[in-house]
Coordinates of C-alpha atoms in Angstrom, one line a residue:
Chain G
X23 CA 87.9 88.4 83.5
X24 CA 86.5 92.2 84.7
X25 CA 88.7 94.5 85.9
X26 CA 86.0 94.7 89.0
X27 CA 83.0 93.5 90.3
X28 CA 80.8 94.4 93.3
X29 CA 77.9 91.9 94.6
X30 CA 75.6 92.9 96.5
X31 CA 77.9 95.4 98.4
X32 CA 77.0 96.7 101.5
X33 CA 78.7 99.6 104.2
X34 CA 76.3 100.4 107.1
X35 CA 78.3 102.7 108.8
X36 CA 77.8 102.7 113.0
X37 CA 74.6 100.1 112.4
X38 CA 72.0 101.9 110.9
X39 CA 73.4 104.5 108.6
X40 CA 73.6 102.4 105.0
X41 CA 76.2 104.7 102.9
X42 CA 76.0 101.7 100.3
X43 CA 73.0 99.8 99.7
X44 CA 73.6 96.2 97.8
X45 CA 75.5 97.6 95.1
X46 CA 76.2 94.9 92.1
X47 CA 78.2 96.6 89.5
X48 CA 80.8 94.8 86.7
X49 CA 83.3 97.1 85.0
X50 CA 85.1 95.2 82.4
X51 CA 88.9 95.7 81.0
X52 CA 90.1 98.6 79.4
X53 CA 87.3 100.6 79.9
X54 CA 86.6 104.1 81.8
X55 CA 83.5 103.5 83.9
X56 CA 82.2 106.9 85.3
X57 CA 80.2 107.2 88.8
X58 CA 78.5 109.7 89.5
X59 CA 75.7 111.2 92.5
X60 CA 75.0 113.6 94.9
X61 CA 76.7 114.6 97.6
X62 CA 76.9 111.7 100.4
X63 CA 75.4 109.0 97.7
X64 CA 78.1 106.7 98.5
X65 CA 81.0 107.0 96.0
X66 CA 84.0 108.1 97.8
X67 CA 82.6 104.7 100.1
X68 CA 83.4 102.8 97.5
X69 CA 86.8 104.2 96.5
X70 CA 87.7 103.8 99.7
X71 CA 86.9 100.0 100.3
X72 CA 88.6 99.3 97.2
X73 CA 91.4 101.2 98.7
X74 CA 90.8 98.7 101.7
X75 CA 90.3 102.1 103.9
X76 CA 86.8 101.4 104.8
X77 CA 86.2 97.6 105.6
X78 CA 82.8 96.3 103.8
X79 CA 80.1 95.7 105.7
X80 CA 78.4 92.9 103.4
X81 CA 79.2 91.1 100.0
X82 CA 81.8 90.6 97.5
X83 CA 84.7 92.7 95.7
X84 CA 86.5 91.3 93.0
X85 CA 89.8 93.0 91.5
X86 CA 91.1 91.1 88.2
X87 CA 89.0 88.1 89.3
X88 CA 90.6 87.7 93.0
X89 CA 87.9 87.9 96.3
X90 CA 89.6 90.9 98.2
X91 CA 88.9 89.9 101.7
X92 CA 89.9 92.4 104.7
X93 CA 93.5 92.8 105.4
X94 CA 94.4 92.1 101.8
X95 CA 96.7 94.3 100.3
X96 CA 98.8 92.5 97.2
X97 CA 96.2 93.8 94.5
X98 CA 97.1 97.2 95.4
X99 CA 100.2 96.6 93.5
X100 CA 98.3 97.0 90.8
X101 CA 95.9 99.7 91.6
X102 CA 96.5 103.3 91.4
X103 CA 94.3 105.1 93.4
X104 CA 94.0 109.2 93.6
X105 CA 91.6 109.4 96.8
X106 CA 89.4 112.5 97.8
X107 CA 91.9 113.5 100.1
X108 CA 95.1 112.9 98.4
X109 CA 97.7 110.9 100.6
X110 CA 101.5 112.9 99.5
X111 CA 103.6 113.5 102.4
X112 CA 103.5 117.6 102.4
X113 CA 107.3 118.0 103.6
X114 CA 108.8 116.4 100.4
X115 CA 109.4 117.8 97.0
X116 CA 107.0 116.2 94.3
X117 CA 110.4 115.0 93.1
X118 CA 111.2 113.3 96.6
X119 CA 107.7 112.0 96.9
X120 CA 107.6 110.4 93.7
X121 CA 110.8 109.1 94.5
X122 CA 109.8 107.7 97.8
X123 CA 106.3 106.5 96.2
X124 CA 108.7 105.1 93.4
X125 CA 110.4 102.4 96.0
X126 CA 107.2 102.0 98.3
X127 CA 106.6 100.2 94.9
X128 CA 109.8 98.3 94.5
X129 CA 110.7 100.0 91.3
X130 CA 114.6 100.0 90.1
X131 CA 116.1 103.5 91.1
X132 CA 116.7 104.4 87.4
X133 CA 113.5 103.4 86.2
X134 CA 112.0 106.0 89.1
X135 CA 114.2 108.6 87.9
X136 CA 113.0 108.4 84.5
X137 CA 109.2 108.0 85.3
X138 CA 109.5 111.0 88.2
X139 CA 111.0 113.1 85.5
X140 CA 108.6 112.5 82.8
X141 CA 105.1 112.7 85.0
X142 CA 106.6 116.2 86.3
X143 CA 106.8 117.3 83.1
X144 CA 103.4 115.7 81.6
X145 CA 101.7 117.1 84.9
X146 CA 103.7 120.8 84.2
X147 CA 105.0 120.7 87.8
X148 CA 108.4 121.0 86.8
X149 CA 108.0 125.2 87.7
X150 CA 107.7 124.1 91.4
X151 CA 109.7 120.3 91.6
X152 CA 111.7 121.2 94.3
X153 CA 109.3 123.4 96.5
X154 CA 107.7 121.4 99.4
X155 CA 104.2 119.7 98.5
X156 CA 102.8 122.0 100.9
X157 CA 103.0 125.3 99.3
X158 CA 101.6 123.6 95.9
X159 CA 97.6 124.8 94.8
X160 CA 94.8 122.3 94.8
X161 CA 94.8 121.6 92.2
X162 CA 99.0 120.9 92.1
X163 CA 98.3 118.5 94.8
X164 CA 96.0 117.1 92.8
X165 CA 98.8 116.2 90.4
X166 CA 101.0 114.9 92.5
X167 CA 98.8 112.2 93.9
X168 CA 97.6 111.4 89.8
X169 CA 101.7 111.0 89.4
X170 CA 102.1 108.7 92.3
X171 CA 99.2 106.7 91.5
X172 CA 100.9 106.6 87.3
X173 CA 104.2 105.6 88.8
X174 CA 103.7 102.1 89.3
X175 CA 102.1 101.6 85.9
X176 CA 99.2 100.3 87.1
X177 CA 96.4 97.7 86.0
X178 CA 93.9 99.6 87.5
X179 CA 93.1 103.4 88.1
X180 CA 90.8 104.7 90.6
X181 CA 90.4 108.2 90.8
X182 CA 88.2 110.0 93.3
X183 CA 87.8 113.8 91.3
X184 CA 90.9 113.9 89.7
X185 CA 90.4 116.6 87.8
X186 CA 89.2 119.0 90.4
X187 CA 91.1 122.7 90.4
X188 CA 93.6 121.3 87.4
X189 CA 94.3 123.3 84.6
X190 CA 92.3 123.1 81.3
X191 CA 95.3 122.4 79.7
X192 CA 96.7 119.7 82.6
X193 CA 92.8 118.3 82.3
X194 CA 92.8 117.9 78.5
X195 CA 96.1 116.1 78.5
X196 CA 95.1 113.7 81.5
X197 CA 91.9 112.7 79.4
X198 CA 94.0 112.0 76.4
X199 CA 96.4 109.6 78.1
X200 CA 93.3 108.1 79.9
X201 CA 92.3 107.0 76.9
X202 CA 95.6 105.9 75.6
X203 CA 96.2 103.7 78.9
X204 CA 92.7 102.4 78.0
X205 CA 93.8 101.5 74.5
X206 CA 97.0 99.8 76.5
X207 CA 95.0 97.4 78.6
X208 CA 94.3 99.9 81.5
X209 CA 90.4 100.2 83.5
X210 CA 89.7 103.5 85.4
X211 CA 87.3 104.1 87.9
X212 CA 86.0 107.4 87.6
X213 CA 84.2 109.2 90.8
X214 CA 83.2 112.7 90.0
X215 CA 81.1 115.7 89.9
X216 CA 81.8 117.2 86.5
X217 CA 79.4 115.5 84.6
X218 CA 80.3 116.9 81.4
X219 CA 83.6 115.7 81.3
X220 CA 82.1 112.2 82.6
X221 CA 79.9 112.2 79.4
X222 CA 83.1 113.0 76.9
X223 CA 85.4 110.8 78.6
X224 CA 83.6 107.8 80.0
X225 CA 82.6 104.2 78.4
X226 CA 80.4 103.7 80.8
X227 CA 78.4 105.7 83.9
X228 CA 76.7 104.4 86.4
X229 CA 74.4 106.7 88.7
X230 CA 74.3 106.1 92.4
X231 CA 71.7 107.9 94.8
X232 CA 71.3 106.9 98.7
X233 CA 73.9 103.8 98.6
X234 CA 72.0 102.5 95.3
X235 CA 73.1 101.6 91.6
X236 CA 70.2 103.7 90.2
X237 CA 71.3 104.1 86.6
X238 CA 73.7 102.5 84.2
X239 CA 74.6 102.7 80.7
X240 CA 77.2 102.7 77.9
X241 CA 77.8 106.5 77.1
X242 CA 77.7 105.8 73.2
X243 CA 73.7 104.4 74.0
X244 CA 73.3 107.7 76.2
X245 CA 73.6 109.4 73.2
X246 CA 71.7 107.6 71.0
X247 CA 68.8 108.0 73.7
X248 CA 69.2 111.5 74.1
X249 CA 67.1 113.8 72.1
X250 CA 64.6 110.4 71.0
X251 CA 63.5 111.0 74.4
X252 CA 63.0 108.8 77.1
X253 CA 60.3 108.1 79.8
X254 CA 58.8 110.7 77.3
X255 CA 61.3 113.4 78.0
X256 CA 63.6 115.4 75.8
X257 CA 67.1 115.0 77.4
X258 CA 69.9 117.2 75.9
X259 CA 72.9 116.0 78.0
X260 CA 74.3 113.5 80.6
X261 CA 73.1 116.5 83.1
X262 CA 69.4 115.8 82.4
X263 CA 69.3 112.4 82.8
X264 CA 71.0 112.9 85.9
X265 CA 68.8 115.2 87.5
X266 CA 66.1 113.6 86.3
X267 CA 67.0 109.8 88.0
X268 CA 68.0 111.9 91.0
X269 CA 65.6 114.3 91.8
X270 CA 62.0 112.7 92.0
X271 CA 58.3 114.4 91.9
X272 CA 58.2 115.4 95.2
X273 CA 61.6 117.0 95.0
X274 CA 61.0 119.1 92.1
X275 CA 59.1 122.3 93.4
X276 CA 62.2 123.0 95.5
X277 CA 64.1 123.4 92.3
X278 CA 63.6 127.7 93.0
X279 CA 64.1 130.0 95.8
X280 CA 60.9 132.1 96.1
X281 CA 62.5 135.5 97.2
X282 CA 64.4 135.6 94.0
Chain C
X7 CA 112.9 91.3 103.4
X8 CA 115.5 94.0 101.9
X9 CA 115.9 97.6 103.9
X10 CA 118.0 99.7 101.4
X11 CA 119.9 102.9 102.4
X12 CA 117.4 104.3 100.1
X13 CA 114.9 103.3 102.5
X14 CA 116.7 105.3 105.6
X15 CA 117.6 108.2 103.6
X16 CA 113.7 109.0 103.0
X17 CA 113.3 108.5 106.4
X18 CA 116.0 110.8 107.3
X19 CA 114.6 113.6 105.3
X20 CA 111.0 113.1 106.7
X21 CA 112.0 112.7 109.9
X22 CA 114.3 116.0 109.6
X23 CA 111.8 118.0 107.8
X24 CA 108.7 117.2 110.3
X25 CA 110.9 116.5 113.3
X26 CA 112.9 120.2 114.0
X27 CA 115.4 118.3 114.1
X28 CA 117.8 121.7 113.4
X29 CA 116.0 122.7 116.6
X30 CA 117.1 119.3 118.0
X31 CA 120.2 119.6 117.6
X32 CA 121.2 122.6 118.8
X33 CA 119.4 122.1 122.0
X34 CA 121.6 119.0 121.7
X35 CA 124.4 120.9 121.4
X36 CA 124.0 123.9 123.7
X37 CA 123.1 121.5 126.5
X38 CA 126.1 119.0 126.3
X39 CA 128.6 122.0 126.2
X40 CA 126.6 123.8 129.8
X41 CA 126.6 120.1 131.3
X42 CA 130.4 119.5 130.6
X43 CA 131.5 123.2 130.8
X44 CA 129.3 123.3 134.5
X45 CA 130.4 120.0 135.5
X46 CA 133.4 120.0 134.8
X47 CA 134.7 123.3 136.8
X48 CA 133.0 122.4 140.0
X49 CA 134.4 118.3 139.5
X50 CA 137.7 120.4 139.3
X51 CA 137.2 122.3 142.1
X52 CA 136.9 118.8 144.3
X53 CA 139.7 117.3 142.2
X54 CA 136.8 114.8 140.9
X55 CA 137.4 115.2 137.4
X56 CA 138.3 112.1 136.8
X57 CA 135.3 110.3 137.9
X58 CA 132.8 111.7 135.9
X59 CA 132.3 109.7 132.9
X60 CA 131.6 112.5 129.8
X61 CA 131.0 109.9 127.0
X62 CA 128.0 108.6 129.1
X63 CA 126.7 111.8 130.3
X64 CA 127.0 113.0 126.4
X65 CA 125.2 109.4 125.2
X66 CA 122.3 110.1 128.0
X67 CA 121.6 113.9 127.0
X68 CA 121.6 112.2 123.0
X69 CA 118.8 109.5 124.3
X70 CA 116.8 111.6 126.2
X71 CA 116.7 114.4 123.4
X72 CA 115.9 112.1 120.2
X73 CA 113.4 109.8 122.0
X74 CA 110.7 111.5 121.3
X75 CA 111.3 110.4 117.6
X76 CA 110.4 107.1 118.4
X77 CA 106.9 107.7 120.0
X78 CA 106.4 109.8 117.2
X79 CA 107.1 107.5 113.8
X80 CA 104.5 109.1 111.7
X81 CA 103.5 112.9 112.1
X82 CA 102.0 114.7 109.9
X83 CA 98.3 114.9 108.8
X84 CA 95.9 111.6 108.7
X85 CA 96.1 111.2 105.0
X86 CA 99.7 111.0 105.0
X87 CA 99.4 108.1 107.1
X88 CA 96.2 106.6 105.3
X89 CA 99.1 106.9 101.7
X90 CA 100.9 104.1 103.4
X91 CA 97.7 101.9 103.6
X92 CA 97.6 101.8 100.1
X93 CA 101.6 100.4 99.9
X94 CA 101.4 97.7 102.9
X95 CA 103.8 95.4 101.6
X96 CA 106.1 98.3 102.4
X97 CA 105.2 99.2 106.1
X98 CA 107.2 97.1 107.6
X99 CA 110.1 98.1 105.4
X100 CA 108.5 101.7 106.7
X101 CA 108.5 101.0 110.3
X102 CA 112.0 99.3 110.5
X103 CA 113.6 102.4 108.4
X104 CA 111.6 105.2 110.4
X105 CA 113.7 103.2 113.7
X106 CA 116.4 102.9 112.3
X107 CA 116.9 106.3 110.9
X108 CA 116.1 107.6 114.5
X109 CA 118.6 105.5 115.9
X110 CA 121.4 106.8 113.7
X111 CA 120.2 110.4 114.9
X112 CA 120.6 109.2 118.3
X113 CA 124.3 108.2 117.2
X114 CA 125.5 110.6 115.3
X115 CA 124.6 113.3 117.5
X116 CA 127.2 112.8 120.4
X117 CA 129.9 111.2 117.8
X118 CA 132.2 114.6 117.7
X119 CA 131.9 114.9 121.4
X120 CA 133.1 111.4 121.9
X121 CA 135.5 111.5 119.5
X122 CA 136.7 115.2 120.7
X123 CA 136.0 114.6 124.8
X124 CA 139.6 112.3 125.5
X125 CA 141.8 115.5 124.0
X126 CA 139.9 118.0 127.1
X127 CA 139.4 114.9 129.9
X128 CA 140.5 111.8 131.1
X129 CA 138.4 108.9 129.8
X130 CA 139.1 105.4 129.6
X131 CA 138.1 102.6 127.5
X132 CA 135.8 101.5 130.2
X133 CA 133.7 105.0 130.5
X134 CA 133.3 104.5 126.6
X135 CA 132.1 101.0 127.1
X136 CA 129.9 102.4 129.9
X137 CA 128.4 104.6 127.9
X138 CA 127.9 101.9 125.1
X139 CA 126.1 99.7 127.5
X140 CA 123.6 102.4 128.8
X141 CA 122.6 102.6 125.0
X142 CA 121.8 99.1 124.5
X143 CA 119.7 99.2 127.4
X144 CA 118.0 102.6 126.6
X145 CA 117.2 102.0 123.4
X146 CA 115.2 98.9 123.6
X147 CA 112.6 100.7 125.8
X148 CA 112.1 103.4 123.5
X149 CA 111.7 100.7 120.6
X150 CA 109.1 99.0 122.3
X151 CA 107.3 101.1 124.2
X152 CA 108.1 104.3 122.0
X153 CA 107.0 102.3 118.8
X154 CA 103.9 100.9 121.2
X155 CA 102.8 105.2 122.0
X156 CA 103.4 105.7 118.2
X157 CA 100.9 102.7 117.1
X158 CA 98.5 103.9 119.9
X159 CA 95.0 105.5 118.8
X160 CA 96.6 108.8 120.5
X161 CA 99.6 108.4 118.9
X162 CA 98.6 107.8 115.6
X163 CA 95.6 110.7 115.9
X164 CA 98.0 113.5 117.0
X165 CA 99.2 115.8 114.3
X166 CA 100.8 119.3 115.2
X167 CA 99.5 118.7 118.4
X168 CA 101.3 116.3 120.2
X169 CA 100.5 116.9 124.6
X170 CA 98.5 113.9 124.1
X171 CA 101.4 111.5 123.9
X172 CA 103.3 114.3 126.0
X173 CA 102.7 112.6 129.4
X174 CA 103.3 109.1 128.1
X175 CA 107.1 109.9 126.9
X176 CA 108.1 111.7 130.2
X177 CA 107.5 108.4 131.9
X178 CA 109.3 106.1 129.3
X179 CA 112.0 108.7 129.7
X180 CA 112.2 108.4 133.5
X181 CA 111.8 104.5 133.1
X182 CA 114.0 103.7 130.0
X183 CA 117.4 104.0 132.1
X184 CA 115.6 101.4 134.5
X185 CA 117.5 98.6 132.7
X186 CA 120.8 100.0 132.8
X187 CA 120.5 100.9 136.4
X188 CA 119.9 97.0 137.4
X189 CA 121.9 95.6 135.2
X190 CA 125.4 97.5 134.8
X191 CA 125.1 99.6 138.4
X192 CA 123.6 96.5 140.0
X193 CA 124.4 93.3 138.3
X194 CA 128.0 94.7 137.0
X195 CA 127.4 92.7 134.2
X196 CA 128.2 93.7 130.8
X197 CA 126.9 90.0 129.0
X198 CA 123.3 90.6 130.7
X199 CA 123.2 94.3 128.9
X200 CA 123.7 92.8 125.9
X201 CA 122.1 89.3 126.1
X202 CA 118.5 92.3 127.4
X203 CA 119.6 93.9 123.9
X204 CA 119.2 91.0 121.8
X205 CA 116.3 89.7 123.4
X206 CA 114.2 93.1 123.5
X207 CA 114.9 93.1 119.4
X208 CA 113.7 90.2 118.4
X209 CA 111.2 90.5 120.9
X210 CA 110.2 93.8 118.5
X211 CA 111.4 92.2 115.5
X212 CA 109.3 89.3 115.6
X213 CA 106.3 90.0 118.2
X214 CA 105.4 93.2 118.1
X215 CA 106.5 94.6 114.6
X216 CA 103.7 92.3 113.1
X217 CA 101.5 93.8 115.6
X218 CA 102.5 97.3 115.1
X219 CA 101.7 97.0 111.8
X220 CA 97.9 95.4 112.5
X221 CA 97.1 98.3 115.0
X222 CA 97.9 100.4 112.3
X223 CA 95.9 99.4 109.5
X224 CA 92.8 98.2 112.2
X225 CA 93.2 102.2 113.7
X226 CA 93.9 104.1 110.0
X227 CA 90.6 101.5 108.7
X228 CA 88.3 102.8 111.4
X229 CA 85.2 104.9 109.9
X230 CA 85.2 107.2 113.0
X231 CA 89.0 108.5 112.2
X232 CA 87.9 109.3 108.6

């Protein structure tokens, strides 16, 4: 059974403007599958009709083998999702709003104790655990919503760039328990811009341009392919390959400004 | 379906935190103590202190000053209120806690006035009942029709901002003492307050709770609000 499936996928947003184009995309268990694109390509579209806030316009999505139809909601309890704009309630403490998040999921009161107090101190937010969500940095929000989504231990995480305006130290230890969850049984679904930390961290990446699957691969064959060259070009990094899927002939004379 | 005290106590502190409901209060306050301190020198003046009824003048200044609680079940910014998309098998645990919490504001509030008012004035046991039966018809309004401003595309859009839904409460709170007025001043009858009580909450319980709750995923799911 994959973790999740997309067929032919479609969102056309007001009836013309298609944000996602027939996607058809498997990402098996316990893997980290990395998307990546432009800006407006039509991955935080997909977060968010996994996260049932955008309704599909067209095909099929498939958590842990179950059709999720519109309206469905019981496979959320085990998803964790950390979405482009994080969803904390800015009044509460991190402390109250894991708590709260805590029994949204039906978890024992000591058992939410005990997780609150060990994600605050994993995410280093224990400086601030009483101040109001509010007043917290970027990238402390950030953190909050990666603890909420951790809270429920879920099957599934799907994070919409989680690491953006963390800590290099926060970031590091987030990658290394990715990858221990992974070990544990755990997919993530990885939508982000850093594409160097998609290369180190990622199984798999798939690229998506104008609402299309334009790319995929395992990272591992990634780098076996890059410096042997392909399509008869030396590619150093993820980076490369990237710009080069995205950005076509016509494209590439607009790669300078002529003034500087 | 299980509510906790758990459940209400969140709902307490988010509802205190984005609701002034400091501010609340004192207005509460300073308002009940001019009314009664007002009131009751000119009543004394006619020798008509005795038919003024404080504990329902106290429970009518509590209504009127918490109902706005009830049109306004989830403030704060759109995200906060797309989090609970993601946890739907807990919105109606959500919904029922945010009402009930308001309705123990809308208790607690007067409760030292009532329990101080019969050392300073007359009151009988039927000005308390009185006052017991205008809340049972007050309330139900606000549940439905508050709860039905709340789940409104308005209602669920406004933020900080709220003169949108503005206009909307000022006529439930002219109209919500409509029931009272027919059916304790008119009617006299104390069974017909409470049988409107029962029926307007499973009317909410069971009608429009589930519908509440589809209005707000349909209006939270729409592209055009993202």
């Amino acid at each position: 059974m994959n973790a999740i499936e997309f067929k032919k996928l479609k969102k056309i947003y007001r009836g013309k403007i298609a944000a996602v184009d027939g996607i058809d995309l498997t990402i098996p268990k316990s893997t980290i599958f990395g998307i990546i694109g432009p800006n407006g390509a039509g991955k935080s579209t997909i977060i968010n009709i996994l996260a049932g806030l955008v309704n599909k316009t067209k095909g099929e999505v498939k958590i842990l083998g179950s059709q999720i139809q519109k309206g469905d909601y019981e496979y959320k309890r085990d998803v964790g999702f950390v979405l482009e704009q994080p969803h904390y309630i800015e009044k509460l403490s991190v402390v109250e709003y894991l708590h709260f998040a805590g029994t949204m999921y039906e978890i024992e009161t000591v058992e939410i104790e005990k997780r609150t107090s060990e994600l605050i101190n994993f995410l280093r937010l224990k400086e601030k655990e009483n101040d109001w969500i509010e007043s917290y940095s970027t990238g402390m929000k950030k953190k909050v919503s990666l603890a909420a989504a951790l809270i429920h231990q879920p099957k599934i995480l799907i994070l919409d760039e989680p690491l953006e305006g963390i800590d290099p130290v926060s970031v590091k230890q987030i990658k290394d328990n990715l990858r221990l969850m992974v070990e544990k049984g755990v997919t993530v679904l990885i939508s982000s811009h850093n594409l160097d930390s998609i290369e180190k961290m990622c199984d798999e990446v798939g690229i998506i341009d104008k609402g299309k699957l334009v790319f995929q691969a395992k990272t591992k064959d990634i780098h076996q392919k890059i410096n042997k060259g392909i399509n008869k070009e030396i590619y150093h990094s993820l980076e490369d390959i990237f710009v080069d899927t995205i950005i076509d002939d016509n494209d590439k004379g607009n790669n300078k400004l002529s003034w500087l | 379906m299980v509510i906790k005290l758990i459940h209400i106590k969140s709902q307490l502190k988010i509802i205190k935190r984005y609701s002034s409901l400091v501010f609340v209060g004192i207005m509460f306050y300073a308002i009940s103590i001019l009314v009664i301190t007002l009131l009751s020198s000119k009543m004394r003046q006619h020798h008509l202190l005795s038919k003024v009824n404080f504990p329902l003048l106290i429970i009518i200044i509590s209504v009127f000053s918490t109902a706005a609680m009830f049109a306004d079940l989830f403030p704060g910014k759109m995200n906060e209120k797309r989090g609970y998309v993601l946890q739907l098998w807990s919105l109606r645990k959500v919904i029922i806690s945010k009402n009930g919490a308001s309705t123990l504001i809308t208790l607690l509030f007067p409760l030292p006035f009532l329990v101080v008012l019969p050392f300073f004035f007359h009151t009988s046991f039927q000005d308390y009942l009185n006052a017991g039966l205008y809340l049972i018809t007050t309330l139900p309004p606000y549940l439905i029709f508050g709860n039905m401003i709340s789940f409104s595309r308005k209602g669920l859009q406004s933020t900080d901002d709220k003169s949108d839904i503005l206009p909307y409460l000022l006529l439930l709170s002219i109209c919500a003492p409509m029931p009272y007025l027919v059916l304790e001043s008119g009617l006299k009858s104390s069974v017909f307050c409470l049988a409107f009580f029962i029926l307007c909450i499973m009317i909410w319980y069971f009608y429009l709770l589930p519908r509440y709750e589809h209005q707000f995923i349909e209006l939270l799911t729409k592209s055009d609000l993202l």
